[in-house]
Amino acid sequence: MISASLTKEFEAVVGSENVFTSEPERQAYSYDSAVLEPVTPALVVRPTNSEELGKVIALCNENNCPITVRGAGTNLSGGTIPDKRDGIVVLTNGLNKILEINEEDLYAVVQPGVVTAQFAQEVAKRGLFYPPDPGSQAVSTIGGNVAENAGGLRGLKYGVTKDYVMGLDFFDVNGQLVKTGSRTVKCVTGYNLAGLMAASEGTLGVFNEIILKLTPPPAASKAMMAVFDDVNKASEAVASIISAHVVPCTLEFMDQAALKHVEAYTKAGLPVEAAAILLIEVDGHPGQVADEAAVVEKCLTKSGATAVHVAKDAEEKFKLWEARRNALPALARAKPTTVLEDATVPRSQIPAMVAAINDIAKKYDLAIGTFGHAGDGNLHPTILCDRRDAKEFHRVEEAVDNIFDVALSLKGTLSGEHGIGMAKSKWMEKETSRATIDYSLNMKRAIDPNNILNPGKIIAG
């Protein structure tokens, strides 16, 4: 346990009101959105400015206390579950200021605890656009998005979080401030440490300030829903659209199992009798939007869509996308435990991946609803189960192994956007190589000799 004297040292840095020691307070930070065993931290500390953050990190390192930095705890890979060795959770919700929005040079500077959706709204008020839109954006933080390299519905056209990180300041394990990147469009000064920190999951440093690229918003958009009586036709339509050299803003997939749960939850008027639907949006200049929408509709019809519904106004478009964003909470109501994965494959392999998921569901007698960002090959097979049923959950674990094996056999990856954390670290060598693991471990040991920065995540050993 953390000694009373060390607790007082933390209180001297951040104030006693920002050090949480009671059992109920600490238990609140023992888990995240992954289906893993919770670990209660020894202490929870909430710095409210940069100076406090640096001092907290240095104090943890001097006393060999493992640190887990936590934003909103929405990640799905166990990245914010504390270490068992008297782990300390460092909260970023006290570092929640938008420091600058530069309309002339198209960038913003934020602290790590800024909520993603709130930031996007503030940017929009200035007539600008921040494209990354993870499903948890209403509560997730920019720091967490960078740490996990979060994606979202717009990833197909606009990319993921790392594509908008121009630079950042972060504290090393000694509490020293490291600066990398710039407010300029081009910057090749030194190593690309900002790129290294994206998807590092808190294992290499602790973010202090983040410089984000902004863009002008699209002038027009058009959304549509395509209905299919066969899952394979829907997945083949995705490949057809991309091969027609149209890159939609969003291209999303839901199978019938997901559809039924989402419609019961949202009452959005989704066609629950369909085997699958695609939700598509094209954006850009009005003329480009009209041309690309026509090409997309042609591809959908040619691929066997039984109906294509074009949203007639902004309200109808919002209703469609709100239904998609509610896919996970809708599915999560069905059973006590929801295991959401994000195995990702090349777009051309989507039909094979969808077919394999359906075969795996039958093989292991499990309910699996699949939705996801089909346009970039990032599917979310969602297993609905009850972890208290040991036999069923053993089948779930075998099914997850099988899903990843198939994804890798199709030249895919373990994670398109959820990160590795604790949940997927055991598969890392299977996708990469022993040399990759050793190289990563050597880097980690050099940067963090005491292994206090989110130990046990990504590379377990």
mmCIF file of C-alpha atoms in Angstrom, residues 225-231 254-277 306 309 323 330:
data_model
loop_
_atom_site.group_PDB
_atom_site.id
_atom_site.type_symbol
_atom_site.label_atom_id
_atom_site.label_comp_id
_atom_site.label_asym_id
_atom_site.label_seq_id
_atom_site.Cartn_x
_atom_site.Cartn_y
_atom_site.Cartn_z
ATOM 1 C CA MET A 225 -29.156 3.730 -46.403
ATOM 2 C CA ALA A 226 -28.948 0.613 -48.602
ATOM 3 C CA VAL A 227 -30.937 -2.492 -47.676
ATOM 4 C CA PHE A 228 -29.771 -6.015 -48.532
ATOM 5 C CA ASP A 229 -31.364 -9.448 -48.300
ATOM 6 C CA ASP A 230 -27.949 -11.116 -48.177
ATOM 7 C CA VAL A 231 -24.958 -10.222 -46.005
ATOM 8 C CA MET A 254 -24.847 -3.504 -39.697
ATOM 9 C CA ASP A 255 -26.016 -7.107 -39.913
ATOM 10 C CA GLN A 256 -29.501 -8.269 -38.965
ATOM 11 C CA ALA A 257 -28.621 -9.149 -35.371
ATOM 12 C CA ALA A 258 -27.254 -5.654 -34.798
ATOM 13 C CA LEU A 259 -30.179 -4.081 -36.681
ATOM 14 C CA LYS A 260 -32.800 -5.679 -34.459
ATOM 15 C CA HIS A 261 -31.145 -4.535 -31.258
ATOM 16 C CA VAL A 262 -30.505 -1.001 -32.555
ATOM 17 C CA GLU A 263 -34.075 -0.562 -33.803
ATOM 18 C CA ALA A 264 -35.509 -1.789 -30.498
ATOM 19 C CA TYR A 265 -33.324 0.766 -28.711
ATOM 20 C CA THR A 266 -33.586 3.793 -31.019
ATOM 21 C CA LYS A 267 -36.924 3.385 -32.859
ATOM 22 C CA ALA A 268 -35.206 4.913 -35.895
ATOM 23 C CA GLY A 269 -37.300 3.005 -38.437
ATOM 24 C CA LEU A 270 -34.535 0.622 -39.490
ATOM 25 C CA PRO A 271 -35.529 -2.351 -41.701
ATOM 26 C CA VAL A 272 -35.200 -5.200 -39.186
ATOM 27 C CA GLU A 273 -36.223 -7.747 -41.828
ATOM 28 C CA ALA A 274 -33.066 -6.972 -43.814
ATOM 29 C CA ALA A 275 -30.068 -9.286 -43.687
ATOM 30 C CA ALA A 276 -27.829 -6.214 -43.541
ATOM 31 C CA ILE A 277 -27.699 -2.506 -44.274
ATOM 32 C CA THR A 306 -33.264 -4.240 -52.497
ATOM 33 C CA HIS A 309 -33.129 5.381 -49.180
ATOM 34 C CA ALA A 323 -28.870 4.976 -34.785
ATOM 35 C CA ALA A 330 -28.147 -1.173 -28.042
#
